[in-house]
CSV table of C-alpha atoms in Angstrom, one decimal:
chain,number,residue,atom,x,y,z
R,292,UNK,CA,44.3,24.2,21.9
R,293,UNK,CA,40.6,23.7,22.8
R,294,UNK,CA,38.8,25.4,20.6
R,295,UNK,CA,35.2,25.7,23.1
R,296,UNK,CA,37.5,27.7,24.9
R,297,UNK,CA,37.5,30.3,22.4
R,298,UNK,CA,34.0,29.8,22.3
R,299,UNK,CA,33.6,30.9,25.8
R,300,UNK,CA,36.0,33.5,25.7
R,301,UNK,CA,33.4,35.5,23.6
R,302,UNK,CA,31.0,34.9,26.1
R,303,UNK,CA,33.0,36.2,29.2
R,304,UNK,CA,33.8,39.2,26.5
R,305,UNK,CA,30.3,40.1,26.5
R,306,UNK,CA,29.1,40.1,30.0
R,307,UNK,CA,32.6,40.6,31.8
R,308,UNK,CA,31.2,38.5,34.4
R,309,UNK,CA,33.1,34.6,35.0
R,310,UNK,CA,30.2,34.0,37.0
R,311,UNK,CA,27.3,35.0,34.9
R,312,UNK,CA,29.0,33.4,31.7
R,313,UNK,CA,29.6,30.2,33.5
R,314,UNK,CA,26.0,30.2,35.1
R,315,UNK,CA,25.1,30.5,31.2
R,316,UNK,CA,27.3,28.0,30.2
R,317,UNK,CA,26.6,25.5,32.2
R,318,UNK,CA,29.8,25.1,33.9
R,319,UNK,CA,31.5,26.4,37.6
R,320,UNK,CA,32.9,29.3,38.3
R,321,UNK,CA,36.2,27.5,38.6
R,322,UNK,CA,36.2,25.2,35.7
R,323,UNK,CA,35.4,28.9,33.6
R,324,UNK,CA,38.2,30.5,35.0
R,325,UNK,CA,40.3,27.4,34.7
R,326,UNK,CA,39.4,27.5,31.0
R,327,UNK,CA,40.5,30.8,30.3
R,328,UNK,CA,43.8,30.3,31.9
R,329,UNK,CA,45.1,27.3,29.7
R,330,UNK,CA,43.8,29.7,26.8
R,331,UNK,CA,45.6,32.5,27.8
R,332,UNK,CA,48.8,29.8,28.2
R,333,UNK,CA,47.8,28.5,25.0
R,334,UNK,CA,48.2,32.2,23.0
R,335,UNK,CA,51.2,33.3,25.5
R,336,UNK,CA,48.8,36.4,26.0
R,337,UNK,CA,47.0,38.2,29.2
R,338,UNK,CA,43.3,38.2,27.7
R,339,UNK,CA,41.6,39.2,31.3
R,340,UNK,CA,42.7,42.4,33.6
R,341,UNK,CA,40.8,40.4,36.8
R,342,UNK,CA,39.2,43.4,38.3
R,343,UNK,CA,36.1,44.3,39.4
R,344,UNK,CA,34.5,45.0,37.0
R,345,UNK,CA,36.2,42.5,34.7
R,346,UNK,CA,37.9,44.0,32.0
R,347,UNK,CA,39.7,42.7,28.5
R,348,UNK,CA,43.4,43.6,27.7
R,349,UNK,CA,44.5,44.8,24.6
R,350,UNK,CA,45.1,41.5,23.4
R,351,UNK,CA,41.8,40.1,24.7
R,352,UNK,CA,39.9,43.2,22.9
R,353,UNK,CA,41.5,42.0,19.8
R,354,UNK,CA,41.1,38.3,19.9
R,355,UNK,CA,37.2,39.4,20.8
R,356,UNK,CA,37.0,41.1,17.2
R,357,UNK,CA,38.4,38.4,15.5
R,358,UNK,CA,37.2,35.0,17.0
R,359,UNK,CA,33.9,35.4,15.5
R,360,UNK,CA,35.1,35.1,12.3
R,361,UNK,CA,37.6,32.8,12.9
R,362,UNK,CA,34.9,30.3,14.8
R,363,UNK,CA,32.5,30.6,11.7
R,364,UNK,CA,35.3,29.6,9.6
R,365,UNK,CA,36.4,26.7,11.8
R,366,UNK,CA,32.8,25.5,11.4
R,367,UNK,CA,32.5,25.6,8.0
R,368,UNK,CA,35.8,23.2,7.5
R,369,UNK,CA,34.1,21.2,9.6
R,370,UNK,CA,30.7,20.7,7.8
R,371,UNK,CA,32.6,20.7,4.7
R,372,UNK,CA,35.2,17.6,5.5
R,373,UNK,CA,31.6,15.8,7.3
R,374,UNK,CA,29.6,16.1,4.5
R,375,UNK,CA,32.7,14.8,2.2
R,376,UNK,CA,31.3,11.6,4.4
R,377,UNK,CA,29.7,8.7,1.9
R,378,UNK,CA,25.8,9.0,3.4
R,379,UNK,CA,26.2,13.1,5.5
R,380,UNK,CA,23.5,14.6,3.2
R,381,UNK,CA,21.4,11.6,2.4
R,382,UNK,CA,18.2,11.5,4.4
R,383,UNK,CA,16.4,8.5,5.1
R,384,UNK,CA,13.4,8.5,5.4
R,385,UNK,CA,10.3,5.9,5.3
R,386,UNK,CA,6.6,6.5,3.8
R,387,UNK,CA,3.5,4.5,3.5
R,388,UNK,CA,1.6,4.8,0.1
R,389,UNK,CA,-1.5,5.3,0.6
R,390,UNK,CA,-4.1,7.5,-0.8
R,391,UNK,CA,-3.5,11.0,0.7
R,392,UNK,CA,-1.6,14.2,-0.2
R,393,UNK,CA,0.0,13.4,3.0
R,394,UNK,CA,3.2,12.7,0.5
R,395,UNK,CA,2.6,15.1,-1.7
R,396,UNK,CA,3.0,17.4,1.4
R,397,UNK,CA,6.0,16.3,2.8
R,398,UNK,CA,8.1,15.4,-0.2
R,399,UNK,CA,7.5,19.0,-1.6
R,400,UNK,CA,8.3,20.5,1.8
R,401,UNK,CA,11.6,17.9,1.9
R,402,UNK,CA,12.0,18.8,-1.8
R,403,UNK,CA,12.1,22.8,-0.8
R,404,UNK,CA,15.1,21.8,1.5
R,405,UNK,CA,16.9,20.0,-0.6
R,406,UNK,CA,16.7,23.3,-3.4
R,407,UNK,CA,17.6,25.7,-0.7
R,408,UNK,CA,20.4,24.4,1.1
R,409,UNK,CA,22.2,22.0,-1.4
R,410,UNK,CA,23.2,22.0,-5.0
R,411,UNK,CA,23.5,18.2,-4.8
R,412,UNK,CA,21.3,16.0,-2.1
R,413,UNK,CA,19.2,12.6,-2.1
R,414,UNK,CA,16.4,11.7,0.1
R,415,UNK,CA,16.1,8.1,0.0
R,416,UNK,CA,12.5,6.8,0.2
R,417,UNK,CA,11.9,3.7,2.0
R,418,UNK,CA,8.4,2.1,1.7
R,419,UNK,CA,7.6,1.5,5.2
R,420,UNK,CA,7.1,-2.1,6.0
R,421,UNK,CA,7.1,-2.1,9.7
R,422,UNK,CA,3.4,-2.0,11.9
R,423,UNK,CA,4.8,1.0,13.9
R,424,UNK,CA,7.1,4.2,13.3
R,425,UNK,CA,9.0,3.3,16.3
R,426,UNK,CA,9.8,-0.2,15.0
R,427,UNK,CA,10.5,1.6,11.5
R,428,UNK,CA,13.3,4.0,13.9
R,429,UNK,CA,14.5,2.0,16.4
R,430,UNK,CA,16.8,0.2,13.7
R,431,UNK,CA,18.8,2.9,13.0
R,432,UNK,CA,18.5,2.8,9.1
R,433,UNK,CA,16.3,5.6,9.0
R,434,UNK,CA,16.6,9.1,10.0
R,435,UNK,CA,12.6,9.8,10.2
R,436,UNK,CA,9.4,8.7,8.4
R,437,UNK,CA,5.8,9.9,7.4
R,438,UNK,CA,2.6,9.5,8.4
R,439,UNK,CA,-0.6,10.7,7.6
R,440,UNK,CA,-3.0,12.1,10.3
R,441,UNK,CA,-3.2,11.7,14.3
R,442,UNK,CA,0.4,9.4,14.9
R,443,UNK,CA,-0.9,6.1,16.8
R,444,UNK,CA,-0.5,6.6,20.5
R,445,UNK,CA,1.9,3.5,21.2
R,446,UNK,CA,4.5,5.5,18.8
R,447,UNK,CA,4.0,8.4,20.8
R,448,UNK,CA,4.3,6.6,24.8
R,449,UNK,CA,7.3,4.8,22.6
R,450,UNK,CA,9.0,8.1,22.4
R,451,UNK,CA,8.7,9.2,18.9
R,452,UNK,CA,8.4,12.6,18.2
R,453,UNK,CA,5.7,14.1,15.6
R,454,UNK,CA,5.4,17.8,14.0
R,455,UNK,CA,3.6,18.7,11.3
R,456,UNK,CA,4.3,19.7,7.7
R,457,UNK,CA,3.3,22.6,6.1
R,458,UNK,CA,0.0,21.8,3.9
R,459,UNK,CA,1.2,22.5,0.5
R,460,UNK,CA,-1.8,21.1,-1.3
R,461,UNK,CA,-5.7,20.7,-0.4
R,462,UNK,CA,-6.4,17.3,0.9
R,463,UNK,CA,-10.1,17.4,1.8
R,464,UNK,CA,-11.3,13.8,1.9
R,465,UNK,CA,-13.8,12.7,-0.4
R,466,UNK,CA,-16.0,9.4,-0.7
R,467,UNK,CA,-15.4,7.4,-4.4
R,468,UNK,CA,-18.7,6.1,-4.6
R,469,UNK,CA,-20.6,3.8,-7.5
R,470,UNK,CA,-22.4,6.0,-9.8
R,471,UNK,CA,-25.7,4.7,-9.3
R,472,UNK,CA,-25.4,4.2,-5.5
R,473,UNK,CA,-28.4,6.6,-3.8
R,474,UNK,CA,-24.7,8.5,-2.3
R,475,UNK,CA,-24.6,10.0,-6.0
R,476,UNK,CA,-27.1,12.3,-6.4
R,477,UNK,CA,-25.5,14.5,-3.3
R,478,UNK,CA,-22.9,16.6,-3.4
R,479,UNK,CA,-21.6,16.1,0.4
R,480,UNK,CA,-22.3,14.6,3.3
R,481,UNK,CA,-21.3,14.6,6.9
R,482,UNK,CA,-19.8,12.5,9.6
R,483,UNK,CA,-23.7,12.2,11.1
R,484,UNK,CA,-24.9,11.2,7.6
R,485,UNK,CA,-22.2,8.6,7.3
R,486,UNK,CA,-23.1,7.4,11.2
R,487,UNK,CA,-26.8,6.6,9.9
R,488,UNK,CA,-25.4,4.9,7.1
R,489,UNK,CA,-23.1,2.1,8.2
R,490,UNK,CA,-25.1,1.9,11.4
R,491,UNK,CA,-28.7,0.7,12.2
R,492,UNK,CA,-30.0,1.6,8.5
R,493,UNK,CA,-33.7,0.8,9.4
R,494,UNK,CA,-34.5,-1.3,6.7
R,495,UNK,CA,-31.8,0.5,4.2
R,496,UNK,CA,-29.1,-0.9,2.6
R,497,UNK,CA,-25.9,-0.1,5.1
R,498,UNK,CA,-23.1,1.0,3.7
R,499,UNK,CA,-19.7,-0.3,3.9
R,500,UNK,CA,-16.5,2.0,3.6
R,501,UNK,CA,-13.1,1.0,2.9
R,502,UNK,CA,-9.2,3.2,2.9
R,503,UNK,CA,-6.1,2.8,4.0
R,504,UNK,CA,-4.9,2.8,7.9
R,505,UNK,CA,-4.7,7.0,8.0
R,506,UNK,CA,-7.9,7.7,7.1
R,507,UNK,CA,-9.5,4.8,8.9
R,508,UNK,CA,-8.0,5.9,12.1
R,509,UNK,CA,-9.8,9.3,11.5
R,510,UNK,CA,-13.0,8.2,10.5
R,511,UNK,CA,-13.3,5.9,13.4
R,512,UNK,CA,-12.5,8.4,15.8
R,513,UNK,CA,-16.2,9.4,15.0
R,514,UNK,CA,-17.9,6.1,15.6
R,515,UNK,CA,-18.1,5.3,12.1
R,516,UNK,CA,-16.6,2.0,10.9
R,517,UNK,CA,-13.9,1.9,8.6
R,518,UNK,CA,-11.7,-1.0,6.9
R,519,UNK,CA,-8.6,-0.6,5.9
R,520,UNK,CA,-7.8,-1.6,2.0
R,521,UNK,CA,-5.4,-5.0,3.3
R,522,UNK,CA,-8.4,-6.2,5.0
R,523,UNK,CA,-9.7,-9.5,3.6
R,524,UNK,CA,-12.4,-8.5,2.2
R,525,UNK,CA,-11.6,-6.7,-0.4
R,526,UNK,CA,-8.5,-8.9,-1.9
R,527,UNK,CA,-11.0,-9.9,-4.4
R,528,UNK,CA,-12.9,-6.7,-4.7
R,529,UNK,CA,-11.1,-4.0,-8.0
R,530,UNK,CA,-11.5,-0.6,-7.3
R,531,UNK,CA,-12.5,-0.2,-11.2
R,532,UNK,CA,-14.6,-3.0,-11.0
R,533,UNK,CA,-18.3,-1.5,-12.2
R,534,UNK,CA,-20.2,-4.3,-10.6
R,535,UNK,CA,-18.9,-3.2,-6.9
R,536,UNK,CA,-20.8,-1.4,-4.7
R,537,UNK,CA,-17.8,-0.4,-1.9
R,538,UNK,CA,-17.4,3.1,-1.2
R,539,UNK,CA,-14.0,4.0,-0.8
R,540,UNK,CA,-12.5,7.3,1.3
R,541,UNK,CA,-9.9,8.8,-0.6
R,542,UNK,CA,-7.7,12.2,-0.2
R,543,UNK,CA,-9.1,14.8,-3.0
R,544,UNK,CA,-5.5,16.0,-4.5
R,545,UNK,CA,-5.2,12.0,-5.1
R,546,UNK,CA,-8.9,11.9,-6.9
R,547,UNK,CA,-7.3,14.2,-9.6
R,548,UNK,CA,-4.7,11.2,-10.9
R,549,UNK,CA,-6.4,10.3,-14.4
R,550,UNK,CA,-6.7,6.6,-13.2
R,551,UNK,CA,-9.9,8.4,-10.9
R,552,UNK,CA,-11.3,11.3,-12.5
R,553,UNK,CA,-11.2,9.0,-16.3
R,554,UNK,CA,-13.3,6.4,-14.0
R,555,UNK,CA,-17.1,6.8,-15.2
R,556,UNK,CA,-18.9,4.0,-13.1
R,557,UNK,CA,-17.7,6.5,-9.9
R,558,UNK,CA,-18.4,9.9,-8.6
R,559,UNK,CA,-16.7,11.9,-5.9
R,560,UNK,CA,-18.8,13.3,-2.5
R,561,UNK,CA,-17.2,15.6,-0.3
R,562,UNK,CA,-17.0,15.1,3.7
R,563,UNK,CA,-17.9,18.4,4.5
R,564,UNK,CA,-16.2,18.2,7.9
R,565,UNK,CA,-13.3,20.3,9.1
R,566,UNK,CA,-10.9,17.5,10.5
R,567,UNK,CA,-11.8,15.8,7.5
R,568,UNK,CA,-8.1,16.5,6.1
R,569,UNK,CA,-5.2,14.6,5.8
R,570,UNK,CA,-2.2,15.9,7.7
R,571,UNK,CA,1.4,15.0,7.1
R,572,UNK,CA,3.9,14.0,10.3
R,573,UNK,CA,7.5,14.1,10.6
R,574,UNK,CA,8.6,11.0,13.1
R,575,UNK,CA,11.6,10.9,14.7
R,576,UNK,CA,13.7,9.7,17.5
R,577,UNK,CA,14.9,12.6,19.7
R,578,UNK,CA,18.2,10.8,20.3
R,579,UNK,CA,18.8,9.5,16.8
R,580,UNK,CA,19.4,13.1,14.8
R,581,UNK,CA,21.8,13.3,12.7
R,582,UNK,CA,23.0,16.8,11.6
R,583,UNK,CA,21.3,16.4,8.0
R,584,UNK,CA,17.8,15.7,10.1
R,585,UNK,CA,18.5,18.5,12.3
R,586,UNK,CA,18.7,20.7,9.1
R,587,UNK,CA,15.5,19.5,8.2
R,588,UNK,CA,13.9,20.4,11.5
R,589,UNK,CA,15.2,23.6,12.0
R,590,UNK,CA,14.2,24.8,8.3
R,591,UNK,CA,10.6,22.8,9.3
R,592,UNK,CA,10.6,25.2,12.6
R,593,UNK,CA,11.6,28.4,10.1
R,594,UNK,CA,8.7,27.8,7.4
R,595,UNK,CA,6.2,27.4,10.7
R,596,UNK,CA,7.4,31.0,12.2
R,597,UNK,CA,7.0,32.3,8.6
């Protein structure tokens, strides 16, 4: 017994019309009607009075009324022996460190899932190490991965997918400046001030502005150059080191970690931009979903609505 053909009984129940339901469906008129023959075999039951209008027997009034139920139930036995499966409620999922609430976003949006639809559930944290997301997915290890800001194009044209997380903490980026740099006696700055400065200074001393790969990507996307923290230069510079005059670009949720604000040879300066916040993505491969990733993205398409 085929139990889609339940399924679609419900739906020729509702519009008592083979065509229209199969035109819904998806399927031809015959293959429909074909269907609900070999159920009505199946049950030893007339479920169909084939009139015009259609109408439903006794029997088929009454298997209506109670194949809701019975369907809801079949799917729960189903979920329930798949996720008996070593690995069903396990997401994987790959992240960058880097120094951005972009995390802090999406593993408290990930960790609201977990609490609402599971008593017991792992996400398993994999520290990217791949130069793209789609290099990170196309192995099939991992269900989805994060990324902070505008996804890189070549992911994109590769065919991953990117939605954004709820912001769940403020993420304004900030400049982690020396305390006696001139930078220090403001209180902001914007992009056009940091233009003039690691431009043509005019006799000034230019400045030089170093973060990770997120913020970089943003921050160049406004003419302004931006190293990442792997470049070579600064493998022998310390972030804590007093005699260093590198400005760093850093997410202000992360500035609050002791090992910043404790820091008295640096002060924080705001970018008083708009798009000068980190976002958090969701990559994944449209036809790599398992059902524990499709839980994710419907309850991500749920807190949007909400």
């Amino acid at each position: 017994m085929n139990i889609d053909y339940f399924r679609e009984f419900l739906h020729v129940a509702q519009t008592l019309n083979i065509s229209e339901s199969a035109r819904q469906l998806h399927l031809s008129q015959p293959t429909l009607s074909n269907h609900m023959v070999v159920l009505e075999k199946d049950l030893g039951v007339n479920l169909l009075v084939r009139s015009t209008p259609l109408a439903l027997t006794s029997a088929g009034r009454e298997l209506a009324k109670e194949a809701t139920a019975f369907l809801e139930s079949y799917d729960n036995l189903v979920e329930a022996v798949q996720q008996a499966q070593e690995g069903y409620n396990e997401l994987r999922i790959a992240y960058d460190y880097d120094m951005s609430a972009c995390h802090q976003n999406a593993f408290g949006f990930l960790g609201k899932f977990v609490r609402t639809y599971y008593t017991k559930g792992s996400i398993n944290r994999i520290p990217g190490e791949y130069p793209t997301a789609h290099e990170a997915l196309a192995t099939g290890e991992l269900d989805c991965i994060v990324q902070a800001y505008a996804p890189k194009e070549s992911d994109v044209e590769a065919g991953v997918v990117f939605e954004r997380l709820p912001r769940l903490v403020s993420n304004r980026m900030v400049l982690w400046a020396p305390k006696d740099h001139p930078l220090a006696s403001r209180s902001s700055v914007t992009w056009d001030d940091l233009q003039k400065m690691t431009g043509d200074t005019q006799g000034e001393k230019k400045i030089h502005l170093f973060t990770d790969e997120g913020f970089a990507r943003i921050v160049e996307s406004h003419g302004i150059p931006c190293a990442p923290m792997e470049d070579r230069y600064t493998h022998s510079l310390s972030m804590f080191d007093p005699r260093s005059d590198v400005i760093f670009i850093i997410d202000e949720t992360f500035s609050k970690y002791p090992i910043f604000f404790t820091n008295s040879d640096r002060v924080f300066i705001e970018i008083d931009e708009e798009d000068a916040r980190d976002e958090a993505y969701l990559g994944y491969l449209p036809d790599n979903i398992r059902p524990i990733l499709q839980k994710v993205l419907d309850f991500l398409h749920e807190s949007q609505e909400s």
